[in-house]
Amino acid sequence: MIRAMGESKDHVNVDFYRGVLEHAPWGAIVASTDLDGRCHYINTEFIRITGYGLEDIPTTTKWVRRAYPDPTYRQKILDNWAEDTSPTQMDRDVIYRVVCRDGTSRQVQFRASLLEPGRMIVMLLDVTRRSEMEQELRDREERYRLLVETSPVGIVLHAGTTIDYANATALRVMGADSPEQLLGRPILDFVHPDE
């Protein structure tokens, strides 16, 4: 167990640890691992992220119903519950879409740790903006991929002297039937000796 400076192993300074949790940059909830169990503690960051206080979600069941109001999505959460709260599977990140008290939806990253049998602490982080940026990047990459693949101009990428990529037009120009006929070959094989 980690102790506060000056704290003996026989004396646990509860106020110190509560202060640490209250100032943590992640939301925190201490709750039962049992779906019918109680929520024991929620920190300020949890309330800031979700809008829910302990009076809103006194039990894990209330949390599941409020945070995941869509029955199909809620069933996904319930199907994953045993794995997500298993002591052997905890300490890994999972991301779920949470409906907040104000009705907005956020992508939230969760990581649970067992405090004692039947009780866990779950840390959470709002990753909505990160998820949106990752999706924007995937969309942009897909647009560029389509642009390159459908370009009427032959496009060949090479690292040093060997071909790493050739679009469909480059395949036709270079007389290849498939990318495998070009990939890994020296680019100079396709340059006229006079050049």
Short mmCIF file of C-alpha atoms in Angstrom, two decimals:
data_model
loop_
_atom_site.label_atom_id
_atom_site.label_comp_id
_atom_site.label_asym_id
_atom_site.label_seq_id
_atom_site.Cartn_x
_atom_site.Cartn_y
_atom_site.Cartn_z
CA MET A 1 0.00 0.00 0.00
CA ILE A 2 1.25 3.50 -0.78
CA ARG A 3 1.35 5.74 2.26
CA ALA A 4 1.34 9.48 2.58
CA MET A 5 4.54 11.06 3.83
CA GLY A 6 4.78 10.73 7.60
CA GLU A 7 1.99 8.15 7.74
CA SER A 8 2.60 4.92 9.61
CA LYS A 9 1.49 1.56 8.26
CA ASP A 10 -0.98 1.36 11.15
CA HIS A 11 -2.63 4.68 10.36
CA VAL A 12 -4.43 5.29 7.08
CA ASN A 13 -5.05 8.94 6.35
CA VAL A 14 -8.42 8.74 4.60
CA ASP A 15 -8.57 12.51 4.03
CA PHE A 16 -5.26 12.39 2.16
CA TYR A 17 -6.48 9.71 -0.25
CA ARG A 18 -9.85 11.37 -0.70
CA GLY A 19 -7.99 14.59 -1.54
CA VAL A 20 -5.87 12.74 -4.10
CA LEU A 21 -8.99 11.34 -5.76
CA GLU A 22 -10.79 14.69 -5.67
CA HIS A 23 -7.90 16.35 -7.52
CA ALA A 24 -7.21 13.51 -9.94
CA PRO A 25 -7.36 14.40 -13.65
CA TRP A 26 -9.51 11.29 -14.27
CA GLY A 27 -13.05 10.70 -13.11
CA ALA A 28 -13.34 8.05 -10.41
CA ILE A 29 -16.16 5.93 -9.07
CA VAL A 30 -15.97 3.29 -6.37
CA ALA A 31 -18.72 0.74 -6.92
CA SER A 32 -19.75 -2.84 -6.47
CA THR A 33 -18.71 -5.24 -9.21
CA ASP A 34 -22.21 -6.69 -8.88
CA LEU A 35 -24.77 -5.05 -11.15
CA ASP A 36 -27.21 -4.85 -8.24
CA GLY A 37 -24.61 -3.32 -5.95
CA ARG A 38 -24.09 0.21 -4.67
CA CYS A 39 -22.00 3.08 -5.94
CA HIS A 40 -20.02 4.23 -2.91
CA TYR A 41 -18.05 7.27 -4.10
CA ILE A 42 -17.84 9.59 -7.10
CA ASN A 43 -15.18 12.28 -7.51
CA THR A 44 -15.59 15.79 -8.90
CA GLU A 45 -14.10 14.93 -12.31
CA PHE A 46 -16.61 12.09 -12.75
CA ILE A 47 -19.41 14.61 -12.16
CA ARG A 48 -17.79 17.10 -14.56
CA ILE A 49 -17.51 14.47 -17.31
CA THR A 50 -20.91 12.78 -16.93
CA GLY A 51 -23.03 15.23 -14.95
CA TYR A 52 -24.12 12.42 -12.65
CA GLY A 53 -23.70 12.66 -8.89
CA LEU A 54 -24.07 9.89 -6.37
CA GLU A 55 -27.72 10.86 -5.83
CA ASP A 56 -28.36 10.18 -9.56
CA ILE A 57 -26.68 6.79 -9.65
CA PRO A 58 -26.81 5.21 -6.18
CA THR A 59 -26.47 1.73 -7.73
CA THR A 60 -24.59 0.23 -10.63
CA THR A 61 -27.91 -0.71 -12.24
CA LYS A 62 -29.01 2.96 -12.19
CA TRP A 63 -25.69 3.95 -13.82
CA VAL A 64 -26.13 1.38 -16.58
CA ARG A 65 -29.71 2.50 -17.27
CA ARG A 66 -28.87 6.22 -17.33
CA ALA A 67 -25.51 6.10 -19.10
CA TYR A 68 -26.68 3.60 -21.74
CA PRO A 69 -30.38 4.34 -22.39
CA ASP A 70 -30.45 2.64 -25.81
CA PRO A 71 -31.55 -0.97 -25.08
CA THR A 72 -29.35 -2.48 -27.82
CA TYR A 73 -26.23 -0.61 -26.70
CA ARG A 74 -27.05 -1.31 -23.04
CA GLN A 75 -27.18 -5.01 -23.85
CA LYS A 76 -23.67 -4.74 -25.32
CA ILE A 77 -22.50 -3.22 -22.01
CA LEU A 78 -24.24 -5.97 -20.03
CA ASP A 79 -22.78 -8.67 -22.29
CA ASN A 80 -19.29 -7.27 -21.60
CA TRP A 81 -19.88 -6.66 -17.87
CA ALA A 82 -18.52 -9.97 -16.58
CA GLU A 83 -15.32 -9.58 -18.60
CA ASP A 84 -14.91 -5.85 -17.86
CA THR A 85 -15.25 -6.45 -14.10
CA SER A 86 -13.33 -9.72 -13.90
CA PRO A 87 -10.19 -9.38 -11.73
CA THR A 88 -8.18 -11.12 -14.45
CA GLN A 89 -9.41 -8.71 -17.16
CA MET A 90 -9.32 -5.43 -15.24
CA ASP A 91 -6.50 -2.95 -15.67
CA ARG A 92 -7.20 -2.62 -19.39
CA ASP A 93 -8.82 0.27 -21.19
CA VAL A 94 -12.28 0.01 -22.72
CA ILE A 95 -14.14 2.80 -24.49
CA TYR A 96 -17.92 3.16 -24.43
CA ARG A 97 -20.35 5.86 -25.56
CA VAL A 98 -21.98 7.37 -22.47
CA VAL A 99 -25.12 9.51 -22.41
CA CYS A 100 -24.52 12.26 -19.87
CA ARG A 101 -27.07 13.79 -17.52
CA ASP A 102 -27.59 16.74 -19.90
CA GLY A 103 -28.40 14.35 -22.78
CA THR A 104 -25.11 14.78 -24.62
CA SER A 105 -23.14 11.74 -25.69
CA ARG A 106 -19.43 11.29 -24.97
CA GLN A 107 -16.83 8.67 -25.75
CA VAL A 108 -15.43 7.62 -22.38
CA GLN A 109 -12.39 5.49 -21.67
CA PHE A 110 -12.74 3.29 -18.59
CA ARG A 111 -10.19 1.33 -16.57
CA ALA A 112 -11.27 -0.70 -13.54
CA SER A 113 -9.19 -2.05 -10.68
CA LEU A 114 -10.33 -4.34 -7.90
CA LEU A 115 -10.11 -2.72 -4.46
CA GLU A 116 -11.33 -5.78 -2.60
CA PRO A 117 -13.59 -8.72 -3.49
CA GLY A 118 -16.83 -7.30 -4.85
CA ARG A 119 -15.66 -3.65 -4.90
CA MET A 120 -13.79 -1.82 -7.64
CA ILE A 121 -12.56 1.63 -8.51
CA VAL A 122 -13.22 2.70 -12.07
CA MET A 123 -11.26 5.58 -13.56
CA LEU A 124 -12.67 7.34 -16.60
CA LEU A 125 -11.48 9.90 -19.10
CA ASP A 126 -13.48 11.83 -21.70
CA VAL A 127 -11.88 10.88 -25.03
CA THR A 128 -14.61 12.34 -27.25
CA ARG A 129 -12.38 14.91 -28.95
CA ARG A 130 -9.59 12.37 -29.44
CA SER A 131 -12.08 9.91 -30.97
CA GLU A 132 -13.45 12.61 -33.27
CA MET A 133 -9.94 13.56 -34.40
CA GLU A 134 -9.05 9.90 -35.03
CA GLN A 135 -12.22 9.50 -37.11
CA GLU A 136 -11.42 12.69 -39.06
CA LEU A 137 -7.94 11.30 -39.73
CA ARG A 138 -9.36 7.95 -40.91
CA ASP A 139 -11.84 9.81 -43.19
CA ARG A 140 -9.05 11.98 -44.60
CA GLU A 141 -6.81 8.97 -45.18
CA GLU A 142 -9.66 7.21 -46.98
CA ARG A 143 -10.23 10.23 -49.25
CA TYR A 144 -6.52 10.40 -50.14
CA ARG A 145 -6.38 6.64 -50.68
CA LEU A 146 -9.32 6.84 -53.11
CA LEU A 147 -7.76 9.86 -54.83
CA VAL A 148 -4.46 8.03 -55.38
CA GLU A 149 -6.02 4.70 -56.33
CA THR A 150 -8.42 6.21 -58.90
CA SER A 151 -6.03 8.82 -60.28
CA PRO A 152 -5.69 8.80 -64.08
CA VAL A 153 -1.98 9.48 -63.50
CA GLY A 154 0.32 6.61 -62.60
CA ILE A 155 1.58 6.96 -59.04
CA VAL A 156 4.49 4.92 -57.70
CA LEU A 157 5.92 5.20 -54.19
CA HIS A 158 9.37 3.91 -53.45
CA ALA A 159 11.70 3.85 -50.48
CA GLY A 160 15.22 4.20 -51.74
CA THR A 161 15.39 2.08 -54.86
CA THR A 162 12.51 -0.42 -54.48
CA ILE A 163 8.82 0.01 -55.26
CA ASP A 164 6.49 0.07 -52.23
CA TYR A 165 3.22 1.01 -53.95
CA ALA A 166 1.80 1.44 -57.43
CA ASN A 167 -1.74 2.55 -58.25
CA ALA A 168 -3.91 0.90 -60.95
CA THR A 169 -2.81 3.38 -63.64
CA ALA A 170 0.88 2.75 -62.86
CA LEU A 171 0.25 -1.00 -63.10
CA ARG A 172 -1.20 -0.55 -66.61
CA VAL A 173 1.60 1.80 -67.72
CA MET A 174 4.26 -0.58 -66.41
CA GLY A 175 2.60 -3.66 -67.94
CA ALA A 176 1.81 -5.40 -64.66
CA ASP A 177 -1.33 -7.39 -63.92
CA SER A 178 -1.06 -7.14 -60.14
CA PRO A 179 0.81 -5.08 -57.54
CA GLU A 180 2.81 -8.17 -56.54
CA GLN A 181 4.57 -8.01 -59.93
CA LEU A 182 6.01 -4.60 -58.99
CA LEU A 183 6.33 -4.44 -55.21
CA GLY A 184 9.89 -4.84 -53.98
CA ARG A 185 11.38 -4.54 -57.46
CA PRO A 186 14.05 -1.92 -58.19
CA ILE A 187 12.52 1.25 -59.61
CA LEU A 188 15.38 1.43 -62.14
CA ASP A 189 14.00 -1.74 -63.82
CA PHE A 190 11.30 0.56 -65.22
CA VAL A 191 13.52 3.41 -66.33
CA HIS A 192 14.87 3.36 -69.88
CA PRO A 193 18.65 2.77 -69.88
CA ASP A 194 19.21 6.02 -71.81
CA GLU A 195 17.54 7.92 -68.98
#
